[in-house]
Amino acid sequence: KAGVTQTPRYLIKTRGQQVTLSCSPISGHRSVSWYQQTPGQGLQFLFEYFSETQRNKGNFPGRFSGRQFSNSRSEMNVSTLELGDSALYLCASSLSWTGIGETQYFGPGTRLLVL
Amino acid sequence: DQQVKQNSPSLSVQEGRISILNCDYTNSMFDYFLWYKKYPAEGPTFLISISSIKDKNEDGRFTVFLNKSAKHLSLHIVPSQPGDSAVYFCAASAVRGNEKLTFGTGTRLTIIP
């Protein structure tokens, strides 16, 4: 069974631009979560989608948004990029929503560099 | 406010010895805990989990211990192998609460041959 895939793997943008990252979960998984990883902050939760609905949201500004499609694929969008948005963005999928203790399986991440 | 803390950013252990990674949490609503392992350029890989109704869970060389009164969990790896060199994250969630996973900042484990 194919794992979680994320595209693109690497991305360079400039301040003020916007970016869209894509995540395809493991087949059959209906929940997708997004995380930001930076050296100083570790892994921080952005949001979780289950059945096309946002179930949970972390403490990130409104510039960070996401959505999930009927095939469970998810996209994350960051508008008006700032230098501090440079990070590894990880997507994780699980069979159901993580509130019932479902194990998440992570993709390789998208490395975003904002110049 | 860091609700899940891994106070040791790095740890070096001799091959064959026991590796002990520690994690502390502050949110008493957390009732489900997980450990992930991360190699460079890869996403985290699930290792082992424990529910708050248990105090120990074992899977092969990996054992997780939970001390609820101290709000502390630890991951024991024995015997340690070179392939265990990676960054280890602990994570917690409150199934009855906010549900989202809260991660620690990670501990880089280096196994010395």
PDB file of C-alpha atoms in Angstrom:
ATOM      1  CA  LYS A   1       0.000   0.000   0.000  1.00  0.00           C
ATOM      2  CA  ALA A   2       1.436   3.379  -0.983  1.00  0.00           C
ATOM      3  CA  GLY A   3       2.331   5.743   1.845  1.00  0.00           C
ATOM      4  CA  VAL A   4       1.454   9.383   2.328  1.00  0.00           C
ATOM      5  CA  THR A   5       2.726  11.509  -0.536  1.00  0.00           C
ATOM      6  CA  GLN A   6       3.382  15.219  -0.487  1.00  0.00           C
ATOM      7  CA  THR A   7       4.083  17.556  -3.368  1.00  0.00           C
ATOM      8  CA  PRO A   8       6.198  19.432  -4.019  1.00  0.00           C
ATOM      9  CA  ARG A   9       9.103  18.188  -1.902  1.00  0.00           C
ATOM     10  CA  TYR A  10      10.976  21.481  -2.037  1.00  0.00           C
ATOM     11  CA  LEU A  11       9.814  24.988  -2.682  1.00  0.00           C
ATOM     12  CA  ILE A  12      11.418  28.427  -2.708  1.00  0.00           C
ATOM     13  CA  LYS A  13       9.203  31.497  -2.494  1.00  0.00           C
ATOM     14  CA  THR A  14       9.680  35.170  -1.708  1.00  0.00           C
ATOM     15  CA  ARG A  15       8.020  37.208   0.996  1.00  0.00           C
ATOM     16  CA  GLY A  16       4.482  38.245   0.188  1.00  0.00           C
ATOM     17  CA  GLN A  17       3.819  35.367  -2.178  1.00  0.00           C
ATOM     18  CA  GLN A  18       1.398  32.574  -1.485  1.00  0.00           C
ATOM     19  CA  VAL A  19       1.956  28.836  -1.648  1.00  0.00           C
ATOM     20  CA  THR A  20      -0.193  25.722  -1.923  1.00  0.00           C
ATOM     21  CA  LEU A  21       1.043  22.358  -0.682  1.00  0.00           C
ATOM     22  CA  SER A  22      -0.617  19.063  -1.506  1.00  0.00           C
ATOM     23  CA  CYS A  23      -1.010  15.827   0.431  1.00  0.00           C
ATOM     24  CA  SER A  24      -2.395  12.480  -0.686  1.00  0.00           C
ATOM     25  CA  PRO A  25      -3.202  10.200   2.251  1.00  0.00           C
ATOM     26  CA  ILE A  26      -2.853   6.453   2.408  1.00  0.00           C
ATOM     27  CA  SER A  27      -5.676   4.799   0.495  1.00  0.00           C
ATOM     28  CA  GLY A  28      -8.680   4.382   2.766  1.00  0.00           C
ATOM     29  CA  HIS A  29      -7.534   6.994   5.282  1.00  0.00           C
ATOM     30  CA  ARG A  30     -10.063   9.750   5.808  1.00  0.00           C
ATOM     31  CA  SER A  31      -8.223  12.033   8.190  1.00  0.00           C
ATOM     32  CA  VAL A  32      -5.401  14.363   7.198  1.00  0.00           C
ATOM     33  CA  SER A  33      -3.447  16.540   9.602  1.00  0.00           C
ATOM     34  CA  TRP A  34      -0.850  19.175   8.831  1.00  0.00           C
ATOM     35  CA  TYR A  35       2.160  20.077  10.959  1.00  0.00           C
ATOM     36  CA  GLN A  36       4.929  22.642  10.775  1.00  0.00           C
ATOM     37  CA  GLN A  37       8.387  21.611  11.871  1.00  0.00           C
ATOM     38  CA  THR A  38      11.039  24.185  12.723  1.00  0.00           C
ATOM     39  CA  PRO A  39      14.316  23.621  14.582  1.00  0.00           C
ATOM     40  CA  GLY A  40      13.314  25.681  17.589  1.00  0.00           C
ATOM     41  CA  GLN A  41       9.649  24.747  17.919  1.00  0.00           C
ATOM     42  CA  GLY A  42       9.607  21.109  16.938  1.00  0.00           C
ATOM     43  CA  LEU A  43       6.416  19.799  15.405  1.00  0.00           C
ATOM     44  CA  GLN A  44       3.440  22.119  15.708  1.00  0.00           C
ATOM     45  CA  PHE A  45      -0.085  21.194  14.782  1.00  0.00           C
ATOM     46  CA  LEU A  46      -1.726  23.309  12.080  1.00  0.00           C
ATOM     47  CA  PHE A  47      -5.099  21.663  11.429  1.00  0.00           C
ATOM     48  CA  GLU A  48      -6.880  18.377  10.890  1.00  0.00           C
ATOM     49  CA  TYR A  49      -9.471  17.487   8.291  1.00  0.00           C
ATOM     50  CA  PHE A  50     -11.827  14.553   8.394  1.00  0.00           C
ATOM     51  CA  SER A  51     -14.452  13.888   5.747  1.00  0.00           C
ATOM     52  CA  GLU A  52     -13.833  17.306   4.172  1.00  0.00           C
ATOM     53  CA  THR A  53     -14.472  19.114   7.482  1.00  0.00           C
ATOM     54  CA  GLN A  54     -11.907  20.858   9.620  1.00  0.00           C
ATOM     55  CA  ARG A  55     -12.059  19.110  12.996  1.00  0.00           C
ATOM     56  CA  ASN A  56      -9.233  20.832  14.799  1.00  0.00           C
ATOM     57  CA  LYS A  57      -7.095  23.884  14.381  1.00  0.00           C
ATOM     58  CA  GLY A  58      -3.804  24.859  15.992  1.00  0.00           C
ATOM     59  CA  ASN A  59      -2.611  28.303  17.002  1.00  0.00           C
ATOM     60  CA  PHE A  60      -1.579  29.663  13.635  1.00  0.00           C
ATOM     61  CA  PRO A  61      -2.685  32.925  11.992  1.00  0.00           C
ATOM     62  CA  GLY A  62      -5.422  33.013   9.399  1.00  0.00           C
ATOM     63  CA  ARG A  63      -2.797  33.151   6.623  1.00  0.00           C
ATOM     64  CA  PHE A  64      -2.634  29.384   7.034  1.00  0.00           C
ATOM     65  CA  SER A  65      -5.628  27.585   5.609  1.00  0.00           C
ATOM     66  CA  GLY A  66      -6.464  24.180   4.278  1.00  0.00           C
ATOM     67  CA  ARG A  67      -9.098  22.052   2.700  1.00  0.00           C
ATOM     68  CA  GLN A  68      -9.876  18.444   2.020  1.00  0.00           C
ATOM     69  CA  PHE A  69     -11.453  16.989  -1.074  1.00  0.00           C
ATOM     70  CA  SER A  70     -13.957  14.172  -1.407  1.00  0.00           C
ATOM     71  CA  ASN A  71     -11.132  11.730  -2.220  1.00  0.00           C
ATOM     72  CA  SER A  72      -9.469  12.708   1.105  1.00  0.00           C
ATOM     73  CA  ARG A  73      -6.620  14.523  -0.614  1.00  0.00           C
ATOM     74  CA  SER A  74      -5.780  17.736   1.177  1.00  0.00           C
ATOM     75  CA  GLU A  75      -4.183  21.039   0.338  1.00  0.00           C
ATOM     76  CA  MET A  76      -2.650  23.618   2.612  1.00  0.00           C
ATOM     77  CA  ASN A  77      -2.340  27.251   1.599  1.00  0.00           C
ATOM     78  CA  VAL A  78      -0.186  29.961   3.118  1.00  0.00           C
ATOM     79  CA  SER A  79      -0.823  33.499   1.932  1.00  0.00           C
ATOM     80  CA  THR A  80       1.407  36.546   2.294  1.00  0.00           C
ATOM     81  CA  LEU A  81       4.463  34.491   3.123  1.00  0.00           C
ATOM     82  CA  GLU A  82       6.831  35.668   5.828  1.00  0.00           C
ATOM     83  CA  LEU A  83      10.461  34.689   6.405  1.00  0.00           C
ATOM     84  CA  GLY A  84       9.396  32.824   9.550  1.00  0.00           C
ATOM     85  CA  ASP A  85       7.212  30.510   7.471  1.00  0.00           C
ATOM     86  CA  SER A  86      10.345  28.732   6.260  1.00  0.00           C
ATOM     87  CA  ALA A  87       9.923  25.228   7.632  1.00  0.00           C
ATOM     88  CA  LEU A  88       9.240  21.606   6.874  1.00  0.00           C
ATOM     89  CA  TYR A  89       5.499  21.067   6.429  1.00  0.00           C
ATOM     90  CA  LEU A  90       4.380  17.569   7.238  1.00  0.00           C
ATOM     91  CA  CYS A  91       1.138  15.902   6.401  1.00  0.00           C
ATOM     92  CA  ALA A  92      -0.126  12.857   8.281  1.00  0.00           C
ATOM     93  CA  SER A  93      -3.047  10.576   7.557  1.00  0.00           C
ATOM     94  CA  SER A  94      -5.044   8.199   9.704  1.00  0.00           C
ATOM     95  CA  LEU A  95      -8.027   5.946   9.195  1.00  0.00           C
ATOM     96  CA  SER A  96     -10.292   8.058  11.310  1.00  0.00           C
ATOM     97  CA  TRP A  97     -10.027  11.294  13.215  1.00  0.00           C
ATOM     98  CA  THR A  98      -7.230  11.350  15.736  1.00  0.00           C
ATOM     99  CA  GLY A  99      -9.539  12.031  18.650  1.00  0.00           C
ATOM    100  CA  ILE A 100     -10.014   8.314  19.172  1.00  0.00           C
ATOM    101  CA  GLY A 101      -6.315   7.657  19.379  1.00  0.00           C
ATOM    102  CA  GLU A 102      -5.720   6.724  15.769  1.00  0.00           C
ATOM    103  CA  THR A 103      -2.108   6.314  14.749  1.00  0.00           C
ATOM    104  CA  GLN A 104      -0.956   8.827  12.175  1.00  0.00           C
ATOM    105  CA  TYR A 105       1.317   8.044   9.275  1.00  0.00           C
ATOM    106  CA  PHE A 106       3.476  10.889   8.057  1.00  0.00           C
ATOM    107  CA  GLY A 107       4.554  11.900   4.586  1.00  0.00           C
ATOM    108  CA  PRO A 108       8.121  12.989   3.783  1.00  0.00           C
ATOM    109  CA  GLY A 109       7.228  16.652   4.040  1.00  0.00           C
ATOM    110  CA  THR A 110       7.551  19.744   1.882  1.00  0.00           C
ATOM    111  CA  ARG A 111      10.557  21.909   2.648  1.00  0.00           C
ATOM    112  CA  LEU A 112       9.547  25.564   2.150  1.00  0.00           C
ATOM    113  CA  LEU A 113      12.147  28.304   2.019  1.00  0.00           C
ATOM    114  CA  VAL A 114      10.951  31.896   2.051  1.00  0.00           C
ATOM    115  CA  LEU A 115      13.477  34.480   0.860  1.00  0.00           C
TER     116      LEU A 115
ATOM    117  CA  ASP B   1       3.447  27.332  26.451  1.00  0.00           C
ATOM    118  CA  GLN B   2       5.132  24.009  25.740  1.00  0.00           C
ATOM    119  CA  GLN B   3       2.731  21.384  27.044  1.00  0.00           C
ATOM    120  CA  VAL B   4       4.971  18.500  26.037  1.00  0.00           C
ATOM    121  CA  LYS B   5       8.642  18.859  26.891  1.00  0.00           C
ATOM    122  CA  GLN B   6      11.675  16.894  25.920  1.00  0.00           C
ATOM    123  CA  ASN B   7      14.369  18.540  27.973  1.00  0.00           C
ATOM    124  CA  SER B   8      17.308  16.709  26.424  1.00  0.00           C
ATOM    125  CA  PRO B   9      17.930  17.923  22.887  1.00  0.00           C
ATOM    126  CA  SER B  10      20.507  15.190  22.335  1.00  0.00           C
ATOM    127  CA  LEU B  11      21.657  11.879  23.773  1.00  0.00           C
ATOM    128  CA  SER B  12      24.577   9.595  22.898  1.00  0.00           C
ATOM    129  CA  VAL B  13      24.548   5.920  23.839  1.00  0.00           C
ATOM    130  CA  GLN B  14      26.961   3.075  23.220  1.00  0.00           C
ATOM    131  CA  GLU B  15      25.707   0.351  20.892  1.00  0.00           C
ATOM    132  CA  GLY B  16      24.202  -2.535  22.858  1.00  0.00           C
ATOM    133  CA  ARG B  17      23.385  -0.398  25.893  1.00  0.00           C
ATOM    134  CA  ILE B  18      19.991   0.955  26.915  1.00  0.00           C
ATOM    135  CA  SER B  19      18.748   4.278  25.524  1.00  0.00           C
ATOM    136  CA  ILE B  20      16.289   6.158  27.705  1.00  0.00           C
ATOM    137  CA  LEU B  21      14.436   9.109  26.251  1.00  0.00           C
ATOM    138  CA  ASN B  22      12.324  11.243  28.532  1.00  0.00           C
ATOM    139  CA  CYS B  23       9.249  13.356  28.058  1.00  0.00           C
ATOM    140  CA  ASP B  24       7.249  15.488  30.487  1.00  0.00           C
ATOM    141  CA  TYR B  25       3.803  16.954  30.005  1.00  0.00           C
ATOM    142  CA  THR B  26       1.787  19.550  31.821  1.00  0.00           C
ATOM    143  CA  ASN B  27      -1.753  19.030  30.557  1.00  0.00           C
ATOM    144  CA  SER B  28      -3.578  16.616  32.855  1.00  0.00           C
ATOM    145  CA  MET B  29      -6.191  16.081  30.125  1.00  0.00           C
ATOM    146  CA  PHE B  30      -3.694  14.164  27.995  1.00  0.00           C
ATOM    147  CA  ASP B  31      -4.601  10.504  27.987  1.00  0.00           C
ATOM    148  CA  TYR B  32      -2.897   9.072  24.943  1.00  0.00           C
ATOM    149  CA  PHE B  33       0.824   9.228  24.270  1.00  0.00           C
ATOM    150  CA  LEU B  34       2.950   8.275  21.304  1.00  0.00           C
ATOM    151  CA  TRP B  35       6.591   8.148  20.292  1.00  0.00           C
ATOM    152  CA  TYR B  36       7.767   8.885  16.768  1.00  0.00           C
ATOM    153  CA  LYS B  37      11.167   8.432  15.190  1.00  0.00           C
ATOM    154  CA  LYS B  38      12.403  10.719  12.452  1.00  0.00           C
ATOM    155  CA  TYR B  39      15.298  10.288  10.063  1.00  0.00           C
ATOM    156  CA  PRO B  40      16.604  13.290   8.082  1.00  0.00           C
ATOM    157  CA  ALA B  41      14.569  14.118   4.968  1.00  0.00           C
ATOM    158  CA  GLU B  42      11.789  11.722   6.008  1.00  0.00           C
ATOM    159  CA  GLY B  43       8.533  12.186   7.878  1.00  0.00           C
ATOM    160  CA  PRO B  44       8.192  10.892  11.449  1.00  0.00           C
ATOM    161  CA  THR B  45       7.456   7.173  11.798  1.00  0.00           C
ATOM    162  CA  PHE B  46       5.183   5.886  14.516  1.00  0.00           C
ATOM    163  CA  LEU B  47       7.030   3.730  17.055  1.00  0.00           C
ATOM    164  CA  ILE B  48       4.863   2.918  20.031  1.00  0.00           C
ATOM    165  CA  SER B  49       1.929   4.330  21.969  1.00  0.00           C
ATOM    166  CA  ILE B  50       0.390   4.067  25.406  1.00  0.00           C
ATOM    167  CA  SER B  51      -3.002   4.890  26.806  1.00  0.00           C
ATOM    168  CA  SER B  52      -3.353   6.442  30.241  1.00  0.00           C
ATOM    169  CA  ILE B  53      -5.036   3.305  31.559  1.00  0.00           C
ATOM    170  CA  LYS B  54      -1.673   1.526  31.313  1.00  0.00           C
ATOM    171  CA  ASP B  55       1.716   2.280  32.810  1.00  0.00           C
ATOM    172  CA  LYS B  56       3.808   0.207  30.439  1.00  0.00           C
ATOM    173  CA  ASN B  57       3.671  -0.945  26.847  1.00  0.00           C
ATOM    174  CA  GLU B  58       6.284  -3.096  25.187  1.00  0.00           C
ATOM    175  CA  ASP B  59       7.001  -3.814  21.540  1.00  0.00           C
ATOM    176  CA  GLY B  60      10.190  -5.692  20.807  1.00  0.00           C
ATOM    177  CA  ARG B  61      13.168  -3.585  21.795  1.00  0.00           C
ATOM    178  CA  PHE B  62      10.959  -0.604  22.602  1.00  0.00           C
ATOM    179  CA  THR B  63       9.155  -0.055  25.902  1.00  0.00           C
ATOM    180  CA  VAL B  64       7.230   3.041  26.910  1.00  0.00           C
ATOM    181  CA  PHE B  65       6.614   3.787  30.577  1.00  0.00           C
ATOM    182  CA  LEU B  66       3.975   6.230  31.787  1.00  0.00           C
ATOM    183  CA  ASN B  67       3.965   7.809  35.247  1.00  0.00           C
ATOM    184  CA  LYS B  68       0.723   9.737  35.422  1.00  0.00           C
ATOM    185  CA  SER B  69       1.306  11.201  38.864  1.00  0.00           C
ATOM    186  CA  ALA B  70       4.609  12.677  37.694  1.00  0.00           C
ATOM    187  CA  LYS B  71       3.236  13.507  34.238  1.00  0.00           C
ATOM    188  CA  HIS B  72       6.252  11.774  32.779  1.00  0.00           C
ATOM    189  CA  LEU B  73       6.822   9.185  30.114  1.00  0.00           C
ATOM    190  CA  SER B  74       9.951   7.524  28.892  1.00  0.00           C
ATOM    191  CA  LEU B  75      10.995   5.397  25.959  1.00  0.00           C
ATOM    192  CA  HIS B  76      13.490   2.621  26.574  1.00  0.00           C
ATOM    193  CA  ILE B  77      15.369   1.049  23.687  1.00  0.00           C
ATOM    194  CA  VAL B  78      17.342  -2.047  24.514  1.00  0.00           C
ATOM    195  CA  PRO B  79      19.693  -3.072  23.114  1.00  0.00           C
ATOM    196  CA  SER B  80      20.452   0.105  21.169  1.00  0.00           C
ATOM    197  CA  GLN B  81      21.501  -0.365  17.555  1.00  0.00           C
ATOM    198  CA  PRO B  82      23.181   2.026  15.083  1.00  0.00           C
ATOM    199  CA  GLY B  83      19.940   2.227  13.069  1.00  0.00           C
ATOM    200  CA  ASP B  84      18.256   3.739  16.107  1.00  0.00           C
ATOM    201  CA  SER B  85      20.177   6.977  15.541  1.00  0.00           C
ATOM    202  CA  ALA B  86      17.422   9.483  14.749  1.00  0.00           C
ATOM    203  CA  VAL B  87      15.348  12.254  16.294  1.00  0.00           C
ATOM    204  CA  TYR B  88      12.647  10.983  18.632  1.00  0.00           C
ATOM    205  CA  PHE B  89       9.468  12.949  19.279  1.00  0.00           C
ATOM    206  CA  CYS B  90       6.974  12.246  21.989  1.00  0.00           C
ATOM    207  CA  ALA B  91       3.399  13.351  21.415  1.00  0.00           C
ATOM    208  CA  ALA B  92       0.246  13.513  23.476  1.00  0.00           C
ATOM    209  CA  SER B  93      -3.416  13.988  22.885  1.00  0.00           C
ATOM    210  CA  ALA B  94      -6.542  14.413  24.951  1.00  0.00           C
ATOM    211  CA  VAL B  95      -9.099  12.080  23.418  1.00  0.00           C
ATOM    212  CA  ARG B  96     -11.840  13.557  25.510  1.00  0.00           C
ATOM    213  CA  GLY B  97     -10.548  17.085  24.995  1.00  0.00           C
ATOM    214  CA  ASN B  98      -9.018  18.935  22.106  1.00  0.00           C
ATOM    215  CA  GLU B  99      -7.878  15.741  20.416  1.00  0.00           C
ATOM    216  CA  LYS B 100      -5.044  17.185  18.378  1.00  0.00           C
ATOM    217  CA  LEU B 101      -1.559  15.796  18.843  1.00  0.00           C
ATOM    218  CA  THR B 102       0.865  18.010  20.737  1.00  0.00           C
ATOM    219  CA  PHE B 103       4.504  17.200  20.093  1.00  0.00           C
ATOM    220  CA  GLY B 104       7.665  17.708  22.073  1.00  0.00           C
ATOM    221  CA  THR B 105      10.656  19.387  20.427  1.00  0.00           C
ATOM    222  CA  GLY B 106      12.511  16.117  19.921  1.00  0.00           C
ATOM    223  CA  THR B 107      15.650  14.410  21.194  1.00  0.00           C
ATOM    224  CA  ARG B 108      18.451  13.500  18.799  1.00  0.00           C
ATOM    225  CA  LEU B 109      19.709  10.028  19.697  1.00  0.00           C
ATOM    226  CA  THR B 110      23.131   8.990  18.462  1.00  0.00           C
ATOM    227  CA  ILE B 111      24.221   5.392  18.879  1.00  0.00           C
ATOM    228  CA  ILE B 112      27.980   5.044  19.063  1.00  0.00           C
ATOM    229  CA  PRO B 113      29.306   1.829  17.482  1.00  0.00           C
TER     230      PRO B 113
END
